[in-house]
PDB file of C-alpha atoms in Angstrom:
ATOM      1  CA  LEU A   1      -4.537  25.006  45.271  1.00  0.00           C
ATOM      2  CA  ARG A   2      -5.533  25.094  41.621  1.00  0.00           C
ATOM      3  CA  THR A   3      -2.569  27.302  40.753  1.00  0.00           C
ATOM      4  CA  GLN A   4      -0.142  25.079  42.637  1.00  0.00           C
ATOM      5  CA  ARG A   5      -1.370  21.920  40.888  1.00  0.00           C
ATOM      6  CA  HIS A   6      -0.959  23.590  37.516  1.00  0.00           C
ATOM      7  CA  ALA A   7       2.594  24.616  38.370  1.00  0.00           C
ATOM      8  CA  GLU A   8       3.514  21.076  39.376  1.00  0.00           C
ATOM      9  CA  SER A   9       2.048  19.528  36.210  1.00  0.00           C
ATOM     10  CA  PRO A  10       4.351  18.775  33.262  1.00  0.00           C
ATOM     11  CA  ALA A  11       4.285  21.349  30.488  1.00  0.00           C
ATOM     12  CA  GLY A  12       1.727  20.583  27.813  1.00  0.00           C
ATOM     13  CA  ASP A  13      -0.471  18.220  29.847  1.00  0.00           C
ATOM     14  CA  ASP A  14      -3.453  20.485  29.215  1.00  0.00           C
ATOM     15  CA  GLN A  15      -3.326  19.596  25.495  1.00  0.00           C
ATOM     16  CA  PRO A  16      -4.885  16.555  23.790  1.00  0.00           C
ATOM     17  CA  GLY A  17      -2.548  13.615  23.392  1.00  0.00           C
ATOM     18  CA  ALA A  18      -1.484  12.054  20.112  1.00  0.00           C
ATOM     19  CA  LEU A  19      -4.159  10.337  18.042  1.00  0.00           C
ATOM     20  CA  ARG A  20      -4.029   6.566  17.788  1.00  0.00           C
ATOM     21  CA  ALA A  21      -6.194   4.855  15.184  1.00  0.00           C
ATOM     22  CA  VAL A  22      -7.100   1.172  15.259  1.00  0.00           C
ATOM     23  CA  VAL A  23      -7.217  -0.237  11.716  1.00  0.00           C
ATOM     24  CA  THR A  24      -8.013  -3.882  11.035  1.00  0.00           C
ATOM     25  CA  LEU A  25      -8.014  -5.736   7.720  1.00  0.00           C
ATOM     26  CA  THR A  26     -10.655  -8.494   7.681  1.00  0.00           C
ATOM     27  CA  LEU A  27     -10.359 -11.120   4.954  1.00  0.00           C
ATOM     28  CA  GLU A  28     -12.606 -14.076   4.230  1.00  0.00           C
ATOM     29  CA  THR A  29     -10.738 -15.955   1.475  1.00  0.00           C
ATOM     30  CA  ARG A  30      -7.447 -17.819   1.287  1.00  0.00           C
ATOM     31  CA  GLN A  31      -6.709 -16.184  -2.060  1.00  0.00           C
ATOM     32  CA  ALA A  32      -6.781 -12.693  -0.558  1.00  0.00           C
ATOM     33  CA  GLN A  33      -4.828 -13.791   2.509  1.00  0.00           C
ATOM     34  CA  ARG A  34      -2.031 -14.986   0.244  1.00  0.00           C
ATOM     35  CA  MET A  35      -1.898 -11.470  -1.203  1.00  0.00           C
ATOM     36  CA  VAL A  36      -1.013 -10.182   2.250  1.00  0.00           C
ATOM     37  CA  LYS A  37       1.889 -12.525   2.931  1.00  0.00           C
ATOM     38  CA  GLY A  38       3.211 -13.093  -0.564  1.00  0.00           C
ATOM     39  CA  ARG A  39       5.574 -16.002  -1.092  1.00  0.00           C
ATOM     40  CA  PRO A  40       9.286 -16.331  -0.325  1.00  0.00           C
ATOM     41  CA  GLY A  41      11.508 -17.392  -3.179  1.00  0.00           C
ATOM     42  CA  THR A  42      12.860 -20.937  -3.459  1.00  0.00           C
ATOM     43  CA  ALA A  43      15.182 -22.750  -5.826  1.00  0.00           C
ATOM     44  CA  ASP A  44      12.163 -23.779  -7.891  1.00  0.00           C
ATOM     45  CA  LYS A  45       9.829 -20.796  -7.543  1.00  0.00           C
ATOM     46  CA  PRO A  46      10.453 -17.051  -7.609  1.00  0.00           C
ATOM     47  CA  ALA A  47       9.340 -14.878  -4.719  1.00  0.00           C
ATOM     48  CA  ILE A  48       5.944 -13.194  -4.925  1.00  0.00           C
ATOM     49  CA  MET A  49       5.617  -9.819  -3.228  1.00  0.00           C
ATOM     50  CA  GLY A  50       2.611  -9.360  -0.988  1.00  0.00           C
ATOM     51  CA  LEU A  51       1.149  -6.447   0.929  1.00  0.00           C
ATOM     52  CA  ILE A  52       3.723  -6.733   3.736  1.00  0.00           C
ATOM     53  CA  GLY A  53       6.709  -6.675   1.393  1.00  0.00           C
ATOM     54  CA  PHE A  54       5.198  -3.770  -0.503  1.00  0.00           C
ATOM     55  CA  ALA A  55       4.619  -1.800   2.710  1.00  0.00           C
ATOM     56  CA  ASN A  56       8.187  -2.376   3.903  1.00  0.00           C
ATOM     57  CA  ARG A  57       9.665  -1.082   0.656  1.00  0.00           C
ATOM     58  CA  LEU A  58       7.184   1.773   0.562  1.00  0.00           C
ATOM     59  CA  ARG A  59       8.258   2.856   4.036  1.00  0.00           C
ATOM     60  CA  VAL A  60      11.757   3.618   2.745  1.00  0.00           C
ATOM     61  CA  ILE A  61      10.330   5.525  -0.228  1.00  0.00           C
ATOM     62  CA  TRP A  62       8.029   7.514   2.035  1.00  0.00           C
ATOM     63  CA  HIS A  63      10.869   8.646   4.276  1.00  0.00           C
ATOM     64  CA  GLY A  64      12.945   9.505   1.215  1.00  0.00           C
ATOM     65  CA  ALA A  65      10.136  11.783   0.018  1.00  0.00           C
ATOM     66  CA  ARG A  66      10.023  13.454   3.442  1.00  0.00           C
ATOM     67  CA  ALA A  67      13.752  14.106   3.117  1.00  0.00           C
ATOM     68  CA  ASP A  68      13.271  15.916  -0.251  1.00  0.00           C
ATOM     69  CA  ASP A  69      14.482  13.047  -2.452  1.00  0.00           C
ATOM     70  CA  PRO A  70      12.940  13.670  -5.897  1.00  0.00           C
ATOM     71  CA  TYR A  71      13.375  10.002  -6.829  1.00  0.00           C
ATOM     72  CA  ALA A  72      11.217   9.024  -3.865  1.00  0.00           C
ATOM     73  CA  ASP A  73       8.560  11.495  -5.041  1.00  0.00           C
ATOM     74  CA  TRP A  74       8.763   9.997  -8.514  1.00  0.00           C
ATOM     75  CA  TRP A  75       8.258   6.493  -7.134  1.00  0.00           C
ATOM     76  CA  LEU A  76       5.222   7.647  -5.150  1.00  0.00           C
ATOM     77  CA  VAL A  77       3.680   8.964  -8.368  1.00  0.00           C
ATOM     78  CA  LYS A  78       4.235   5.601 -10.041  1.00  0.00           C
ATOM     79  CA  ILE A  79       2.894   3.726  -7.021  1.00  0.00           C
ATOM     80  CA  HIS A  80      -0.220   5.918  -6.932  1.00  0.00           C
ATOM     81  CA  ASP A  81      -0.890   5.234 -10.622  1.00  0.00           C
ATOM     82  CA  ALA A  82      -0.258   1.479 -10.256  1.00  0.00           C
ATOM     83  CA  LEU A  83      -2.692   1.216  -7.345  1.00  0.00           C
ATOM     84  CA  ASP A  84      -5.313   3.138  -9.332  1.00  0.00           C
ATOM     85  CA  VAL A  85      -4.941   0.820 -12.342  1.00  0.00           C
ATOM     86  CA  ALA A  86      -5.217  -2.288 -10.170  1.00  0.00           C
ATOM     87  CA  ASP A  87      -8.216  -0.962  -8.267  1.00  0.00           C
ATOM     88  CA  GLN A  88     -10.077  -0.085 -11.466  1.00  0.00           C
ATOM     89  CA  ALA A  89      -9.416  -3.548 -12.909  1.00  0.00           C
ATOM     90  CA  VAL A  90     -10.585  -5.363  -9.768  1.00  0.00           C
ATOM     91  CA  GLN A  91     -13.656  -3.125  -9.491  1.00  0.00           C
ATOM     92  CA  ALA A  92     -14.610  -3.779 -13.118  1.00  0.00           C
ATOM     93  CA  SER A  93     -14.398  -7.537 -12.547  1.00  0.00           C
ATOM     94  CA  LEU A  94     -16.389  -7.220  -9.332  1.00  0.00           C
ATOM     95  CA  ASP A  95     -19.109  -5.206 -11.094  1.00  0.00           C
ATOM     96  CA  ALA A  96     -19.378  -7.870 -13.798  1.00  0.00           C
ATOM     97  CA  VAL A  97     -19.721 -10.669 -11.243  1.00  0.00           C
ATOM     98  CA  GLN A  98     -22.309  -8.774  -9.214  1.00  0.00           C
ATOM     99  CA  THR A  99     -24.325  -8.273 -12.399  1.00  0.00           C
ATOM    100  CA  ARG A 100     -24.345 -12.041 -12.869  1.00  0.00           C
ATOM    101  CA  LEU A 101     -25.394 -12.633  -9.262  1.00  0.00           C
ATOM    102  CA  THR A 102     -28.259 -10.150  -9.378  1.00  0.00           C
ATOM    103  CA  GLY A 103     -29.472 -11.097 -12.848  1.00  0.00           C
ATOM    104  CA  ILE A 104     -31.240 -14.280 -11.836  1.00  0.00           C
ATOM    105  CA  GLU A 105     -35.002 -13.992 -11.629  1.00  0.00           C
ATOM    106  CA  ALA A 106     -36.577 -15.284  -8.400  1.00  0.00           C
ATOM    107  CA  ILE A 107     -33.184 -16.144  -6.893  1.00  0.00           C
ATOM    108  CA  SER A 108     -31.357 -13.890  -4.464  1.00  0.00           C
ATOM    109  CA  ALA A 109     -27.657 -14.745  -4.250  1.00  0.00           C
ATOM    110  CA  MET A 110     -25.371 -13.113  -1.726  1.00  0.00           C
ATOM    111  CA  PRO A 111     -21.589 -13.672  -1.883  1.00  0.00           C
ATOM    112  CA  GLY A 112     -20.397 -16.390   0.466  1.00  0.00           C
ATOM    113  CA  ALA A 113     -18.948 -15.418   3.824  1.00  0.00           C
ATOM    114  CA  SER A 114     -16.289 -17.180   5.865  1.00  0.00           C
ATOM    115  CA  VAL A 115     -17.221 -18.839   9.133  1.00  0.00           C
ATOM    116  CA  ARG A 116     -13.811 -17.796  10.441  1.00  0.00           C
ATOM    117  CA  PRO A 117     -12.523 -14.578   8.819  1.00  0.00           C
ATOM    118  CA  ILE A 118      -8.950 -13.529   9.440  1.00  0.00           C
ATOM    119  CA  ARG A 119      -8.505 -10.153  11.129  1.00  0.00           C
ATOM    120  CA  THR A 120      -5.085  -8.531  10.862  1.00  0.00           C
ATOM    121  CA  PRO A 121      -4.264  -5.262  12.675  1.00  0.00           C
ATOM    122  CA  LEU A 122      -2.521  -2.741  10.419  1.00  0.00           C
ATOM    123  CA  ARG A 123      -0.050  -0.150  11.655  1.00  0.00           C
ATOM    124  CA  PHE A 124       1.377   1.332   8.501  1.00  0.00           C
ATOM    125  CA  SER A 125       3.287   4.593   8.353  1.00  0.00           C
ATOM    126  CA  ASN A 126       1.750   6.135   5.239  1.00  0.00           C
ATOM    127  CA  PRO A 127      -1.486   6.330   3.211  1.00  0.00           C
ATOM    128  CA  TYR A 128      -0.273   4.259   0.252  1.00  0.00           C
ATOM    129  CA  ALA A 129       0.255   1.155   2.355  1.00  0.00           C
ATOM    130  CA  TYR A 130      -3.341   1.515   3.520  1.00  0.00           C
ATOM    131  CA  ARG A 131      -4.509   2.039  -0.056  1.00  0.00           C
ATOM    132  CA  ALA A 132      -2.834  -1.246  -0.927  1.00  0.00           C
ATOM    133  CA  ALA A 133      -4.685  -2.887   1.973  1.00  0.00           C
ATOM    134  CA  HIS A 134      -7.951  -1.497   0.540  1.00  0.00           C
ATOM    135  CA  LEU A 135      -7.007  -3.133  -2.757  1.00  0.00           C
ATOM    136  CA  VAL A 136      -6.536  -6.509  -1.065  1.00  0.00           C
ATOM    137  CA  ALA A 137      -9.947  -6.084   0.592  1.00  0.00           C
ATOM    138  CA  HIS A 138     -11.542  -5.392  -2.799  1.00  0.00           C
ATOM    139  CA  TYR A 139      -9.885  -8.510  -4.200  1.00  0.00           C
ATOM    140  CA  ASP A 140     -11.309 -10.479  -1.264  1.00  0.00           C
ATOM    141  CA  ARG A 141     -14.795  -9.297  -2.260  1.00  0.00           C
ATOM    142  CA  LEU A 142     -14.082 -10.326  -5.851  1.00  0.00           C
ATOM    143  CA  VAL A 143     -13.015 -13.830  -4.793  1.00  0.00           C
ATOM    144  CA  ARG A 144     -16.156 -14.252  -2.679  1.00  0.00           C
ATOM    145  CA  GLY A 145     -18.362 -13.126  -5.549  1.00  0.00           C
ATOM    146  CA  VAL A 146     -16.656 -15.258  -8.187  1.00  0.00           C
ATOM    147  CA  LEU A 147     -16.681 -18.432  -6.092  1.00  0.00           C
ATOM    148  CA  THR A 148     -20.346 -17.892  -5.253  1.00  0.00           C
ATOM    149  CA  ALA A 149     -21.208 -17.309  -8.912  1.00  0.00           C
ATOM    150  CA  GLN A 150     -19.349 -20.494  -9.846  1.00  0.00           C
ATOM    151  CA  HIS A 151     -21.129 -22.442  -7.105  1.00  0.00           C
ATOM    152  CA  ILE A 152     -24.612 -21.487  -8.317  1.00  0.00           C
ATOM    153  CA  GLY A 153     -23.723 -22.051 -11.971  1.00  0.00           C
ATOM    154  CA  VAL A 154     -23.713 -18.542 -13.442  1.00  0.00           C
ATOM    155  CA  VAL A 155     -19.922 -18.549 -14.009  1.00  0.00           C
ATOM    156  CA  THR A 156     -17.976 -21.504 -15.371  1.00  0.00           C
ATOM    157  CA  ARG A 157     -14.963 -22.909 -13.546  1.00  0.00           C
ATOM    158  CA  ASP A 158     -12.622 -21.773 -16.330  1.00  0.00           C
ATOM    159  CA  ASP A 159     -14.065 -18.244 -16.243  1.00  0.00           C
ATOM    160  CA  ALA A 160     -13.714 -18.137 -12.448  1.00  0.00           C
ATOM    161  CA  VAL A 161     -10.063 -19.165 -12.669  1.00  0.00           C
ATOM    162  CA  ARG A 162      -9.424 -16.585 -15.367  1.00  0.00           C
ATOM    163  CA  VAL A 163     -11.059 -13.704 -13.487  1.00  0.00           C
ATOM    164  CA  LEU A 164      -9.274 -14.454 -10.224  1.00  0.00           C
ATOM    165  CA  ALA A 165      -5.907 -14.907 -11.956  1.00  0.00           C
ATOM    166  CA  PHE A 166      -6.339 -11.581 -13.739  1.00  0.00           C
ATOM    167  CA  GLY A 167      -7.193  -9.798 -10.488  1.00  0.00           C
ATOM    168  CA  GLY A 168      -4.245 -11.401  -8.714  1.00  0.00           C
ATOM    169  CA  ARG A 169      -1.873 -10.249 -11.442  1.00  0.00           C
ATOM    170  CA  ARG A 170      -3.172  -6.690 -11.136  1.00  0.00           C
ATOM    171  CA  LEU A 171      -2.447  -6.713  -7.397  1.00  0.00           C
ATOM    172  CA  ARG A 172       1.028  -8.131  -7.845  1.00  0.00           C
ATOM    173  CA  CYS A 173       1.839  -5.541 -10.515  1.00  0.00           C
ATOM    174  CA  ALA A 174       0.782  -2.804  -8.106  1.00  0.00           C
ATOM    175  CA  PHE A 175       2.985  -4.228  -5.351  1.00  0.00           C
ATOM    176  CA  LEU A 176       5.948  -4.490  -7.730  1.00  0.00           C
ATOM    177  CA  SER A 177       5.737  -0.740  -8.386  1.00  0.00           C
ATOM    178  CA  ALA A 178       7.680  -0.220  -5.132  1.00  0.00           C
ATOM    179  CA  LEU A 179      10.730  -2.036  -6.529  1.00  0.00           C
ATOM    180  CA  GLY A 180      13.694  -0.255  -8.070  1.00  0.00           C
ATOM    181  CA  TYR A 181      14.026   2.644  -5.654  1.00  0.00           C
ATOM    182  CA  ARG A 182      17.318   3.013  -3.817  1.00  0.00           C
ATOM    183  CA  LEU A 183      17.766   5.294  -0.844  1.00  0.00           C
ATOM    184  CA  MET A 184      20.894   7.262  -1.774  1.00  0.00           C
ATOM    185  CA  GLY A 185      20.440  10.382   0.340  1.00  0.00           C
ATOM    186  CA  ILE A 186      20.054  12.807  -2.542  1.00  0.00           C
ATOM    187  CA  THR A 187      17.907  15.944  -2.482  1.00  0.00           C
ATOM    188  CA  ARG A 188      16.613  18.340  -5.088  1.00  0.00           C
ATOM    189  CA  ALA A 189      19.692  20.462  -4.411  1.00  0.00           C
ATOM    190  CA  ASP A 190      21.867  17.570  -5.655  1.00  0.00           C
ATOM    191  CA  VAL A 191      19.868  17.489  -8.882  1.00  0.00           C
ATOM    192  CA  SER A 192      20.125  21.237  -9.495  1.00  0.00           C
ATOM    193  CA  GLN A 193      23.851  21.218  -8.708  1.00  0.00           C
ATOM    194  CA  GLY A 194      24.595  18.044 -10.679  1.00  0.00           C
ATOM    195  CA  THR A 195      26.536  16.471  -7.825  1.00  0.00           C
ATOM    196  CA  ALA A 196      28.362  13.142  -7.961  1.00  0.00           C
ATOM    197  CA  ARG A 197      25.654  11.696  -5.737  1.00  0.00           C
ATOM    198  CA  TYR A 198      23.040  12.643  -8.311  1.00  0.00           C
ATOM    199  CA  SER A 199      25.111  11.080 -11.105  1.00  0.00           C
ATOM    200  CA  LYS A 200      25.200   7.838  -9.132  1.00  0.00           C
ATOM    201  CA  ALA A 201      21.435   7.983  -8.644  1.00  0.00           C
ATOM    202  CA  GLN A 202      20.956   8.565 -12.381  1.00  0.00           C
ATOM    203  CA  ALA A 203      23.013   5.491 -13.189  1.00  0.00           C
ATOM    204  CA  SER A 204      20.931   3.408 -10.800  1.00  0.00           C
ATOM    205  CA  MET A 205      17.392   4.791 -11.263  1.00  0.00           C
ATOM    206  CA  GLY A 206      17.409   6.795 -14.495  1.00  0.00           C
ATOM    207  CA  GLU A 207      16.551  10.419 -15.160  1.00  0.00           C
ATOM    208  CA  VAL A 208      14.018  11.913 -12.776  1.00  0.00           C
ATOM    209  CA  PRO A 209      11.342  13.898 -14.688  1.00  0.00           C
ATOM    210  CA  ALA A 210      11.712  17.675 -14.563  1.00  0.00           C
ATOM    211  CA  ASP A 211       8.172  18.247 -13.303  1.00  0.00           C
ATOM    212  CA  VAL A 212       8.921  15.945 -10.365  1.00  0.00           C
ATOM    213  CA  VAL A 213      12.145  17.808  -9.567  1.00  0.00           C
ATOM    214  CA  SER A 214      10.252  21.113  -9.598  1.00  0.00           C
ATOM    215  CA  SER A 215       7.513  19.584  -7.395  1.00  0.00           C
ATOM    216  CA  ALA A 216       4.915  20.448 -10.062  1.00  0.00           C
ATOM    217  CA  LEU A 217       4.058  16.741 -10.130  1.00  0.00           C
ATOM    218  CA  ARG A 218       3.620  14.949  -6.820  1.00  0.00           C
ATOM    219  CA  ALA A 219       1.501  12.018  -5.720  1.00  0.00           C
ATOM    220  CA  PRO A 220      -1.804  13.163  -4.167  1.00  0.00           C
ATOM    221  CA  HIS A 221      -0.946  11.527  -0.835  1.00  0.00           C
ATOM    222  CA  ALA A 222       2.748  12.464  -0.762  1.00  0.00           C
ATOM    223  CA  PRO A 223       4.077  13.941   2.513  1.00  0.00           C
ATOM    224  CA  ASP A 224       3.596  17.700   2.771  1.00  0.00           C
ATOM    225  CA  HIS A 225       6.974  18.859   4.022  1.00  0.00           C
ATOM    226  CA  PRO A 226      10.501  17.545   3.707  1.00  0.00           C
ATOM    227  CA  MET A 227      11.977  16.204   6.935  1.00  0.00           C
ATOM    228  CA  PRO A 228      15.178  17.962   8.078  1.00  0.00           C
ATOM    229  CA  ALA A 229      18.226  15.818   7.413  1.00  0.00           C
ATOM    230  CA  SER A 230      19.135  15.838  11.117  1.00  0.00           C
ATOM    231  CA  ARG A 231      15.880  14.001  11.928  1.00  0.00           C
ATOM    232  CA  PHE A 232      15.804  11.694   8.924  1.00  0.00           C
ATOM    233  CA  ALA A 233      18.004   8.891  10.267  1.00  0.00           C
ATOM    234  CA  GLU A 234      16.073   8.493  13.511  1.00  0.00           C
ATOM    235  CA  HIS A 235      12.825   7.909  11.580  1.00  0.00           C
ATOM    236  CA  LEU A 236      14.140   5.263   9.172  1.00  0.00           C
ATOM    237  CA  HIS A 237      13.750   1.784  10.659  1.00  0.00           C
ATOM    238  CA  LEU A 238      12.986  -1.086   8.305  1.00  0.00           C
ATOM    239  CA  GLN A 239      10.226  -3.357   9.532  1.00  0.00           C
ATOM    240  CA  PRO A 240      10.237  -7.138   9.895  1.00  0.00           C
ATOM    241  CA  PRO A 241       7.812  -9.137   7.736  1.00  0.00           C
ATOM    242  CA  THR A 242       4.632  -8.403   9.743  1.00  0.00           C
ATOM    243  CA  ALA A 243       1.654  -6.175   9.095  1.00  0.00           C
ATOM    244  CA  ASN A 244       3.140  -3.412  11.270  1.00  0.00           C
ATOM    245  CA  ALA A 245       5.078  -1.646   8.499  1.00  0.00           C
TER     246      ALA A 245
END
């Protein structure tokens, strides 16, 4: 009976299934929530890229890197560095605010918390989109700390505005690092052979550094192996403006 049941079972059903993680971004301030959505452009105001727009553009770059596009690898290096710079700036501001909050004798001040935090499920396709979500979460902590410090009088209103504006600019600069890449279907073979496709990519995106072409320089979280060209198209589907990029 046991042998018969095994024979009738589909092949591979004795192996663990695919892993599915549940990741949720919880934010407590309107300022941080705006960093998720960004702002569409109008006749009077330019568009502001948020986390969702960044993740959608990053998805194309990520698949380009899996298909052995050296320009995509180059963009991942720049994105990694931009996220690091933004995170360090936000963390430095947060440390300074926490020092103010804990430096009051006989008064214990905890950052304010929302009575109705916003929880957004995240289903991103690569680590750098999640790193950007971590950055938004750190900014949320900064906003909570700054507004609390202003409320209890250890930070002036002008200083609070300045700190939050600086942190917001750092986030937006990080998100803008995904701009400029164009998916042109080139590979490292095109670069070594100097094909017409590579010449077109050069005209559009500049000269890709030699250490990136040789794979000596890659982003720490870049995909491990190039995706075969035959499977590339089926994996590239741009996402609508939701958190499921």
